[in-house]
Coordinates of C-alpha atoms in Angstrom, one line a residue:
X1 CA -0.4 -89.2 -59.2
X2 CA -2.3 -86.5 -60.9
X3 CA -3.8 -83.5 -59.3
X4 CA -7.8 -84.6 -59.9
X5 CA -6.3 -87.7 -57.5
X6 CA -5.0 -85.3 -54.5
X7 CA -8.6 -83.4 -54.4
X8 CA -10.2 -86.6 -54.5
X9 CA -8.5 -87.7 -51.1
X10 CA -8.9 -84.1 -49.8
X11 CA -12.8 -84.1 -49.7
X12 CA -12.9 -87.9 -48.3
X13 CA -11.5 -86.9 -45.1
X14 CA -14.4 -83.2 -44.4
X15 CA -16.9 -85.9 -43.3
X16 CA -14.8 -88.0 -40.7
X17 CA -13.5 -84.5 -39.3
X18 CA -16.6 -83.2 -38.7
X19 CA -17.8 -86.2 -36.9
X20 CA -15.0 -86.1 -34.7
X21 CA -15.6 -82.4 -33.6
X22 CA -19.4 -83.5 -32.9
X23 CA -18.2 -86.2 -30.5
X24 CA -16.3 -83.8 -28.4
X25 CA -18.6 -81.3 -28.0
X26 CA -21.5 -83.9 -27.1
X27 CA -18.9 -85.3 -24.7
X28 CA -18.3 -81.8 -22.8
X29 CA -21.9 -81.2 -22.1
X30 CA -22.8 -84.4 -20.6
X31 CA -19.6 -83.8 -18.7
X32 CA -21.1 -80.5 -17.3
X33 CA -24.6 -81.8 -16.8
X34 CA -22.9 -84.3 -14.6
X35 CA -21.4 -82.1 -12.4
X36 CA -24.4 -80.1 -11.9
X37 CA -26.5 -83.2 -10.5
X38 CA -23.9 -84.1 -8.2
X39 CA -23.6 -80.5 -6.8
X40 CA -27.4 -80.6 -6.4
X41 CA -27.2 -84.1 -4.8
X42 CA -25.2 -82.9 -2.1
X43 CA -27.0 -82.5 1.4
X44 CA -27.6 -79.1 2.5
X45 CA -26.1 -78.1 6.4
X46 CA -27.9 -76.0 8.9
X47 CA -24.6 -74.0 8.5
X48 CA -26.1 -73.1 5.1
X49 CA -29.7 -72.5 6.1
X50 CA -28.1 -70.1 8.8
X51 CA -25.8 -68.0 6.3
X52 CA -28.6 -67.9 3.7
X53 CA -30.8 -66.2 6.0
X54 CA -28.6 -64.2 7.5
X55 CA -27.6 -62.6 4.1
X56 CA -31.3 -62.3 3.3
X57 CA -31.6 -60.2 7.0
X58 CA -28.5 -58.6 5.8
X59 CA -30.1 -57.2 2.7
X60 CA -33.8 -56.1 4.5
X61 CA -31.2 -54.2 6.6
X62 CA -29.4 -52.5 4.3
X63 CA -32.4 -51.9 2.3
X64 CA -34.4 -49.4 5.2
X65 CA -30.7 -48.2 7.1
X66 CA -30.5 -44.9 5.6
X67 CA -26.8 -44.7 3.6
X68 CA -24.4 -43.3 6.3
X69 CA -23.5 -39.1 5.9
X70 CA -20.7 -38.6 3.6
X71 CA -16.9 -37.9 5.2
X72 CA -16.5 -34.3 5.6
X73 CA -13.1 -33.5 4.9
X74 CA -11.4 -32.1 8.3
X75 CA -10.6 -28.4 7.2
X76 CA -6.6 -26.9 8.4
X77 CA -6.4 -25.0 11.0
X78 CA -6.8 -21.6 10.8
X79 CA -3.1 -19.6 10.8
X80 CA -2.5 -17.8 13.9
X81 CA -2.8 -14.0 13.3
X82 CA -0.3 -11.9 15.0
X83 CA -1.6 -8.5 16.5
X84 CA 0.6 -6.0 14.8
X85 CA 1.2 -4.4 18.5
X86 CA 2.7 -8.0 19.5
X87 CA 5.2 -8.3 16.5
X88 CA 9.2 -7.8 17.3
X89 CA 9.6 -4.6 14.8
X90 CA 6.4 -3.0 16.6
X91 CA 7.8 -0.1 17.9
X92 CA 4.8 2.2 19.0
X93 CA 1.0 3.3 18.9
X94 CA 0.0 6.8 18.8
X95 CA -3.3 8.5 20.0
X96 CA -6.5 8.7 17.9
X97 CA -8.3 11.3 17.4
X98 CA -12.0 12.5 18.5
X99 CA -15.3 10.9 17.1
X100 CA -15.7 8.0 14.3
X101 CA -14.0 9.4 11.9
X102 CA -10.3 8.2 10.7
X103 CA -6.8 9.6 10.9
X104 CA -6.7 11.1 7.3
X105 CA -2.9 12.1 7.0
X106 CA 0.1 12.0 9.2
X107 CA 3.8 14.1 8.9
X108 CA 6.8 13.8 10.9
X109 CA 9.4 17.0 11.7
X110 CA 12.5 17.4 9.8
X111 CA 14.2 16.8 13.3
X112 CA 12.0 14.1 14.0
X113 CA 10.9 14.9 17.3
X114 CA 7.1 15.3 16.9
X115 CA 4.0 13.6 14.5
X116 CA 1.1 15.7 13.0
X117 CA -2.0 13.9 12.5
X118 CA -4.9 15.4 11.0
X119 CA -8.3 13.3 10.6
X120 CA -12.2 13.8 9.6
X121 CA -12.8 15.6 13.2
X122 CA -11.7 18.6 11.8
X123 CA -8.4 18.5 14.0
X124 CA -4.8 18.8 14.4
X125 CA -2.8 16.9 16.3
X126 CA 0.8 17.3 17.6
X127 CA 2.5 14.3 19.5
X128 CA 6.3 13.6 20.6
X129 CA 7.9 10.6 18.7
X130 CA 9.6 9.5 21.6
X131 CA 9.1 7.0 24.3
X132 CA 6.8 3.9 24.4
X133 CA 2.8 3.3 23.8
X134 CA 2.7 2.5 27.8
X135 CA 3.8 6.5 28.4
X136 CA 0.6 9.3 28.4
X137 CA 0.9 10.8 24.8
X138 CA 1.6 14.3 25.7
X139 CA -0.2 15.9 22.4
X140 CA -1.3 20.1 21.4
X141 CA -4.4 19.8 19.6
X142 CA -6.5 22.5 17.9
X143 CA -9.7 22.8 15.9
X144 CA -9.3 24.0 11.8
X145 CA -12.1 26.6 11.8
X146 CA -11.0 30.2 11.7
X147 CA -10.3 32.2 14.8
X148 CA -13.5 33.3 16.8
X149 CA -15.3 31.3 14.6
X150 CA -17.4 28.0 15.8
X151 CA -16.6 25.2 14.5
X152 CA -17.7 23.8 11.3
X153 CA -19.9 21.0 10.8
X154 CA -18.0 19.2 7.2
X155 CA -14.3 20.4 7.8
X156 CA -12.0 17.6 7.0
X157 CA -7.8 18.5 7.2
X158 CA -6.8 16.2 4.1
X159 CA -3.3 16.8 4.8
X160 CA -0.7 18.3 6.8
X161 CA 3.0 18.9 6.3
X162 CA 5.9 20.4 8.3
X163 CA 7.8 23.7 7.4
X164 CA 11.8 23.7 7.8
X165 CA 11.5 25.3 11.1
X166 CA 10.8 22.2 12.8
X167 CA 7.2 24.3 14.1
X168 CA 5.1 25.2 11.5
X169 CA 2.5 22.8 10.2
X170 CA 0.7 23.7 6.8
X171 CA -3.2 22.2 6.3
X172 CA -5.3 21.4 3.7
X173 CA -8.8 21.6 4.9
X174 CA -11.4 20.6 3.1
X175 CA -14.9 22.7 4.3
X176 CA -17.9 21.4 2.9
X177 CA -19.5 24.1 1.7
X178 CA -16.9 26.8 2.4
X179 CA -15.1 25.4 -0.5
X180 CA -11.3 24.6 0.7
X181 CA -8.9 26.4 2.3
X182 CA -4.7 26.1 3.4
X183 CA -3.7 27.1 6.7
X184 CA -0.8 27.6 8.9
X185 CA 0.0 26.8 12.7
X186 CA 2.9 27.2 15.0
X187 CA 4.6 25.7 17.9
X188 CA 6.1 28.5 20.6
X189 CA 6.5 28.2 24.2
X190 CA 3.8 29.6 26.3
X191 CA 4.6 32.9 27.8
X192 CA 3.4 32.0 31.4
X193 CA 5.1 28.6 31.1
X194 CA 6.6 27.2 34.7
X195 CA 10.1 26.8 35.0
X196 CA 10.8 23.2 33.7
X197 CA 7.5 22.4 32.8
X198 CA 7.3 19.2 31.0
X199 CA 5.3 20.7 27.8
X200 CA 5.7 24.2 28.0
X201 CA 4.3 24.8 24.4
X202 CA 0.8 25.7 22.8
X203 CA -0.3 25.7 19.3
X204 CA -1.8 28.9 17.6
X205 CA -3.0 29.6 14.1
X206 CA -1.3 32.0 12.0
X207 CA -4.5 33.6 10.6
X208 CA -3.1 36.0 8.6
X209 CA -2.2 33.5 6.3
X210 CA -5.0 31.1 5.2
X211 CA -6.0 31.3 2.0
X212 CA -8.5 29.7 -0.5
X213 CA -7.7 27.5 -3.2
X214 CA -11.3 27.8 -4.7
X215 CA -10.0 30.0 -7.5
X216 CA -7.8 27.1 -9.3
X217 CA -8.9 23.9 -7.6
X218 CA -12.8 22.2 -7.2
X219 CA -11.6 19.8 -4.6
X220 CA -7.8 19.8 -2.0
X221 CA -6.4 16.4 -1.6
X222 CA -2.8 17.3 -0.8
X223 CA -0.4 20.4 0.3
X224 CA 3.5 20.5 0.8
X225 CA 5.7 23.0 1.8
X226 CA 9.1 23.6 0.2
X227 CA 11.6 23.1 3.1
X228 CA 14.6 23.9 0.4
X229 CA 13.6 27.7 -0.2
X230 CA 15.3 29.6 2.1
X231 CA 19.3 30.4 2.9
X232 CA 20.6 30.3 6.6
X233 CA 19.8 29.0 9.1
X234 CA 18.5 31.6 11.8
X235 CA 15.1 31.3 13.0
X236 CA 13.8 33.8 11.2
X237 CA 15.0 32.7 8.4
X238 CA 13.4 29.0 8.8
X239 CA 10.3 30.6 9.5
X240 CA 10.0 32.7 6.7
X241 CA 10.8 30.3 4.2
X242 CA 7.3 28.3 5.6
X243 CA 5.6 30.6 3.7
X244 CA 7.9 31.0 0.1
X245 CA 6.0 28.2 -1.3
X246 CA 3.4 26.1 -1.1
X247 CA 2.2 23.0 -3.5
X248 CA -1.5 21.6 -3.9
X249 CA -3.0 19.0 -5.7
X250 CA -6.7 18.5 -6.3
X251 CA -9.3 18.8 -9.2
X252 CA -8.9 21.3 -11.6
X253 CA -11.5 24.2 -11.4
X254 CA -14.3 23.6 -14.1
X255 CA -13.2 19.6 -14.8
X256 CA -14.3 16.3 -13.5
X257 CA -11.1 14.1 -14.0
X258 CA -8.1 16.6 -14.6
X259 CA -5.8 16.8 -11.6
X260 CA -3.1 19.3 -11.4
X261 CA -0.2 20.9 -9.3
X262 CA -0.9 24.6 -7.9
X263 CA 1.7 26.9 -6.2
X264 CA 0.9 29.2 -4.2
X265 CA 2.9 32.6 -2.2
X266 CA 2.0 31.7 1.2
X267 CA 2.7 35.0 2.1
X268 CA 0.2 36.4 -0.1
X269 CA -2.4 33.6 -0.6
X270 CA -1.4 34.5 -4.7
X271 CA -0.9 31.6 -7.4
X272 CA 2.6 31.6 -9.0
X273 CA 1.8 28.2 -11.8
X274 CA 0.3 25.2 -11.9
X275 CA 0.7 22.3 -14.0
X276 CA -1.3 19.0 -15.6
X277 CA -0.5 16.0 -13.0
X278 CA -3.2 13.5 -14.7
X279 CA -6.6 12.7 -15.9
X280 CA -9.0 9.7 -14.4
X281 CA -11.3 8.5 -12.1
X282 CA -8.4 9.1 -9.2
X283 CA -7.4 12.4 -10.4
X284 CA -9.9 13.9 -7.3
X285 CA -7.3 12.0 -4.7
X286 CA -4.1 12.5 -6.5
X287 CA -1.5 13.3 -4.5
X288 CA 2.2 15.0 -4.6
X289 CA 5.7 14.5 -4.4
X290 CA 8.6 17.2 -3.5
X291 CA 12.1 16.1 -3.9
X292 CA 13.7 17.0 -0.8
X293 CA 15.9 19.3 -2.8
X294 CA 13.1 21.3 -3.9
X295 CA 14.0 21.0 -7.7
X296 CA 11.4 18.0 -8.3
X297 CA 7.5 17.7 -8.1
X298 CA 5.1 14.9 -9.5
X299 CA 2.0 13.4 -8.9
X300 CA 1.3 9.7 -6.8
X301 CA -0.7 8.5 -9.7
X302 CA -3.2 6.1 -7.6
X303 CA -3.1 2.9 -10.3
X304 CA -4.5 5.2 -12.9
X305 CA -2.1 5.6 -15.9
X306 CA 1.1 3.4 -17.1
X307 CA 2.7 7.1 -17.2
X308 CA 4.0 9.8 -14.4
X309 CA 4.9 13.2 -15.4
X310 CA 7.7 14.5 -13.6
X311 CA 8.1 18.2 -13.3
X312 CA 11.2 20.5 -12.6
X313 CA 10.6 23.9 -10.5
X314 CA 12.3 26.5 -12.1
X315 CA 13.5 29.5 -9.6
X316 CA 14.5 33.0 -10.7
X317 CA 16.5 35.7 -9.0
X318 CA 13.9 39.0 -7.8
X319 CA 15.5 42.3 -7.1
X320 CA 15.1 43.0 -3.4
X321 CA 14.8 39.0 -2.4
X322 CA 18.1 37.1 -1.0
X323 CA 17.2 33.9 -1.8
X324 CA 15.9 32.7 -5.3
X325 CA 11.6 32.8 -5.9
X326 CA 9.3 30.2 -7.5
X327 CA 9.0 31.0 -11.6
X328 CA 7.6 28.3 -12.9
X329 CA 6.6 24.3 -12.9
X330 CA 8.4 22.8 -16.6
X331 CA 7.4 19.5 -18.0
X332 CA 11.2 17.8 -17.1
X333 CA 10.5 13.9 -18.8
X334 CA 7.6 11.3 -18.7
X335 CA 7.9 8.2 -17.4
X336 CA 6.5 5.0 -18.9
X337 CA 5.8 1.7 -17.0
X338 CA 4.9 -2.2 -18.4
X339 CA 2.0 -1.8 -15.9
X340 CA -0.1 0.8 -13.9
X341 CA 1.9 2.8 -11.4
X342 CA 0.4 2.5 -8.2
X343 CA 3.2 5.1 -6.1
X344 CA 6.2 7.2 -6.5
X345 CA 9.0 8.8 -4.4
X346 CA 12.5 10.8 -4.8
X347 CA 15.6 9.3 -3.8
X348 CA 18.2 11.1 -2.1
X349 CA 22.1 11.2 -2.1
X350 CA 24.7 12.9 -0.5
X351 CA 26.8 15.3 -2.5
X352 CA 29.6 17.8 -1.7
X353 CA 29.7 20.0 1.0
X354 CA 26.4 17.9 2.7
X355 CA 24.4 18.9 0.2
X356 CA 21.7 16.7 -0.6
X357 CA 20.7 16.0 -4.2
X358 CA 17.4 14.0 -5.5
X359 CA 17.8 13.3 -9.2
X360 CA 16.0 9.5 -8.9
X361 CA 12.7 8.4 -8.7
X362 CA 11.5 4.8 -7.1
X363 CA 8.8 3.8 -8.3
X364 CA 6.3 0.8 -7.5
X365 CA 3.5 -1.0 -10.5
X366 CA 0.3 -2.8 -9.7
X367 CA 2.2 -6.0 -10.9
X368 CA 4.4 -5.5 -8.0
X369 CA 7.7 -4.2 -9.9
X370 CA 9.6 -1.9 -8.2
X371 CA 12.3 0.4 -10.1
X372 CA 14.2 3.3 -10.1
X373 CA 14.7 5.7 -12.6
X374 CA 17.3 8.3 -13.1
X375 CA 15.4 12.1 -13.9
X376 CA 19.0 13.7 -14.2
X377 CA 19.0 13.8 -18.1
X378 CA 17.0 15.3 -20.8
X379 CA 15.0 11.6 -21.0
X380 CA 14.1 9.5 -18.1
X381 CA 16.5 6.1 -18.2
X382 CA 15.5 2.9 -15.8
X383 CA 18.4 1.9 -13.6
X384 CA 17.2 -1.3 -12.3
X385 CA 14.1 -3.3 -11.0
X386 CA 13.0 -5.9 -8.6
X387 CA 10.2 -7.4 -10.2
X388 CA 6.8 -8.3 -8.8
X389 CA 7.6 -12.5 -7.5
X390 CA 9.8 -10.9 -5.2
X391 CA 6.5 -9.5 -3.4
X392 CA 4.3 -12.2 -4.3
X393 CA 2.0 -10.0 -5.1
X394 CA -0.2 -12.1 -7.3
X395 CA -3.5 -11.1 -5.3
X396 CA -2.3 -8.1 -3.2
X397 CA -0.8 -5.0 -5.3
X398 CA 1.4 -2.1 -4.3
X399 CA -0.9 0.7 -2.9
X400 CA 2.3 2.8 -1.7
X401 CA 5.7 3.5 -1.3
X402 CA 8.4 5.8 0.5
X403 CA 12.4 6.5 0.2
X404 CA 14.3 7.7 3.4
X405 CA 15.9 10.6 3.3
X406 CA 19.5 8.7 3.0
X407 CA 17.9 7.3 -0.3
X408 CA 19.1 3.9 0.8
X409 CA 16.0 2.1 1.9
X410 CA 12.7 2.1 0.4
X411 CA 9.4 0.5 2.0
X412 CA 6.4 -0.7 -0.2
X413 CA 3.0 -1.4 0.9
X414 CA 0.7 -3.6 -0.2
X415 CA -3.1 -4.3 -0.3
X416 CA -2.9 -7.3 2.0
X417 CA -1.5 -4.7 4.8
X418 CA 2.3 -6.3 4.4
X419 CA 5.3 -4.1 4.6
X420 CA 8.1 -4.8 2.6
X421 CA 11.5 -3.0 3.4
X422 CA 14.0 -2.7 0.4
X423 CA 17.7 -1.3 0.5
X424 CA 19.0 0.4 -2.5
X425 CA 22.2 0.8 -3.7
X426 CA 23.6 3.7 -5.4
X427 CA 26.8 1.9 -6.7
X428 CA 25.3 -0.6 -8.1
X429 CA 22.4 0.9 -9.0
X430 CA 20.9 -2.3 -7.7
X431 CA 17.4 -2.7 -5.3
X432 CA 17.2 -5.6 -2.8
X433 CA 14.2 -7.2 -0.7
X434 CA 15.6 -7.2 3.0
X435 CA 12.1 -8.6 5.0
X436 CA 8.8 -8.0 5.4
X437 CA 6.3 -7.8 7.9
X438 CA 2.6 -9.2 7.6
X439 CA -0.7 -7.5 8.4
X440 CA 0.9 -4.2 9.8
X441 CA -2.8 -3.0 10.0
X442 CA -6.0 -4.5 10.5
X443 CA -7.3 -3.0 6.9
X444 CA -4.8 -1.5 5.1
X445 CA -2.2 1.0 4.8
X446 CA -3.2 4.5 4.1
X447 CA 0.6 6.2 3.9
X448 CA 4.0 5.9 5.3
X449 CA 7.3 7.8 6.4
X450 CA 10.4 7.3 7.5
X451 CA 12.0 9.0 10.2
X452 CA 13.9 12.4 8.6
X453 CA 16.9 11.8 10.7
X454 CA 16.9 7.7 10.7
X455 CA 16.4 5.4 8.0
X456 CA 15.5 2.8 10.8
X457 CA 12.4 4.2 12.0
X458 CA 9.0 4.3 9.4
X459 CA 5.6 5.5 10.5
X460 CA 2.6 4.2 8.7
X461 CA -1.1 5.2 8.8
X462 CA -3.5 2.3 9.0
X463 CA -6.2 2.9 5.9
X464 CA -10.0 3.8 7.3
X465 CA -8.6 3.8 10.8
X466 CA -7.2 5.6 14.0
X467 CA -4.3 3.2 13.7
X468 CA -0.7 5.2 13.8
X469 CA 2.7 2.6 14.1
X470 CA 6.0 3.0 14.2
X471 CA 8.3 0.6 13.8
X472 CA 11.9 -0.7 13.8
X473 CA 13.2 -1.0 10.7

């Protein structure tokens, strides 16, 4: 058969197919026509009539019911704050002072037997460390003006600190517009004091001594005495040496944003140096630091630079003087930080014949890192650092920090008012995280201390407030 045959055949068979499809197709729609008259066919129930209109009263209902108040999601449970008085390290609270101002600094005794507190009333307070909040705080307490002079309206004490000899306290008063001024007052036992008199002692000013700082500095945030200047041990030696040098920190005279380091003779009221701590908006509250050795000084840099300048005090031998003077404050190393340094402090170790050498500095970064560097050397190395997770300080920063005088713990505080207790370890040269305690003050911590003779005992100021703690650490 040819191939004109096979297409022949092929077209024959379109028309029989296509009839074929048409049939179906007609069929299925009859079909369905059908089942739609039988469905209508079917009597309807007074079951029906009763849903039908039930749905329709359904729908009226639902039309004029207003829609119902969206679910409001049940919020947790607030945490349960614990009063810092009522935690298990609370140790004890110390007396505020007069009026509505705050507590502005705080400084314990090297034998750690009494607590200065200075504040915006324009006094000085002096309280035993021991006992319990529920004994009467047994407290001397003297106004800042001058002798046989009224007291004055602005006069702030900014800072206080104790001399070696366990009585002397050294102020920085800030006096409105008297400019600002350092003075010194003493412990001794009143001379018509009972026999066995529970506080035989009174507090007098040692007028001969203040001095003003308005030659060198526009505005006094801190003062320190050098408790390492002096040889013996005799009482007259101790209190002589409260008055070989003294350290401030403030504004430079004629600047806006330069702070700087002064000494001072506190015999004479005469500066002997002064050097550059910083420059920034918190250069007018920059603070010190003294190694407890005497051969360190730097400023607390407040979160204002990535970089603290630590200084070494240079001492020279006078004819006529047993122990070695002040010379001179000389730029000993810079130290440079991945983030802004919010605090520093010197760390002490034992060395031969019980002396006591600081040749370390801890130091704590807005990012929460906390390291210590070794200031020995010609160049500033890094030991070691526990870095910021450790804190979890993601929204609450380091605003301080403070070494014992051991140099083996280290407590930090941060913005959120949470104390975190470190122990460091001179081996090693490692830093730990031990515990922490939360909310230590209702808004902050404003500084901190530990106890000169025990590294188990820290004192902290509450920022803004009358709040003074101490606690077991």
């Amino acid at each position: 058969m040819s191939d004109n045959d096979g297409d022949g055949n092929g077209l024959s068979l379109l028309p029989l197919l296509t009839a074929v499809i048409i049939l179906i197709l007609s069929g299925l729609h009859f079909f369905n026509q059908g089942k739609t008259k039988a469905r209508k066919s079917q009597p309807v129930t007074t079951t029906d009539i009763a849903k039908q209109t039930q749905s329709s009263k359904d729908k009226e209902n639902n039309k004029s019911r207003p829609p119902p108040p969206a679910s409001k999601k049940s919020k947790p449970a607030p945490a349960k704050k614990i009063k810092p008085t009522s935690h298990p390290r609370f140790r004890r609270k110390f007396g505020g002072h007069s009026g509505n101002g705050p507590v502005l600094a705080t400084s314990i005794s090297p034998q750690g037997d009494w607590i200065a507190t200075s504040g915006d009333d324009a006094q000085l307070r002096i309280v035993r460390t021991g006992g319990t909040t529920a004994e009467k705080n047994i407290f001397l307490k003297t106004d800042v003006a001058p002798a046989n002079e009224p007291r004055r309206k602005n006069d702030r004490v900014r800072s206080v600190s104790w001399a070696a000899d366990n009585r002397t306290v050294v102020c920085a008063i800030e006096t409105g517009d008297y400019g600002s001024e350092v003075a010194f007052y003493r412990m001794r036992k009143k001379r018509d004091a009972a026999a066995g008199a529970e506080f035989p002692y009174e507090l007098i000013e040692l007028s001969k001594h203040r001095f003003s700082v308005d030659s060198k500095l526009e505005n006094l945030s801190s003062c320190l005495v050098d408790r390492s200047a002096h040889v013996g041990t005799t009482k007259e030696d101790l209190a002589n040496a409260a008055f070989s040098l003294i350290l401030t920190s403030g504004v430079s005279h004629g600047t806006a944003d330069v702070s700087c380091a002064v000494a001072w003779n506190g015999k004479t009221g005469s500066t002997m140096g002064s050097a550059k701590l910083g420059r920034g908006a918190g250069a007018a509250g920059e603070r010190l630091r003294l190694s407890s050795d005497g051969e360190f000084v730097c400023g607390r840099c407040g979160a204002s630079s990535t970089e603290m300048k630590i200084y070494r005090v240079k001492r020279k031998r006078v004819k006529g003087e047993v122990n070695p003077v002040f010379d001179k404050l000389v730029l000993a190393g810079v130290i440079t930080c991945r983030a802004k340094i919010a605090d520093v402090d010197f760390l002490t170790r034992e060395s031969g014949d019980d002396l006591r050498v600081c040749d370390k500095i801890v130091a704590c970064c807005v990012n929460g890192d906390v390291m210590v560097w070794d200031v020995s050397g010609q160049k500033p190395e890094k030991l070691c650092v526990a870095d910021g997770p450790c804190l979890g300080v993601s929204e609450s920063p380091p605003v301080e920090i403070v070494a014992s005088g051991d140099g083996k713990r280290v407590a930090v505080a941060t913005r959120d008012s949470g104390l975190h207790l470190f122990t460091y370890s001179d081996e090693d040269h490692s830093i730990r995280l031990d515990f922490s305690i939360e909310r230590a003050h209702s808004l902050g911590v404003a500084c901190m201390e530990f106890c000169p003779t025990s590294s188990d005992v820290l004192y902290t100021l509450g920022d803004a407030s009358k709040e003074v703690f101490s606690w077991n650490v």
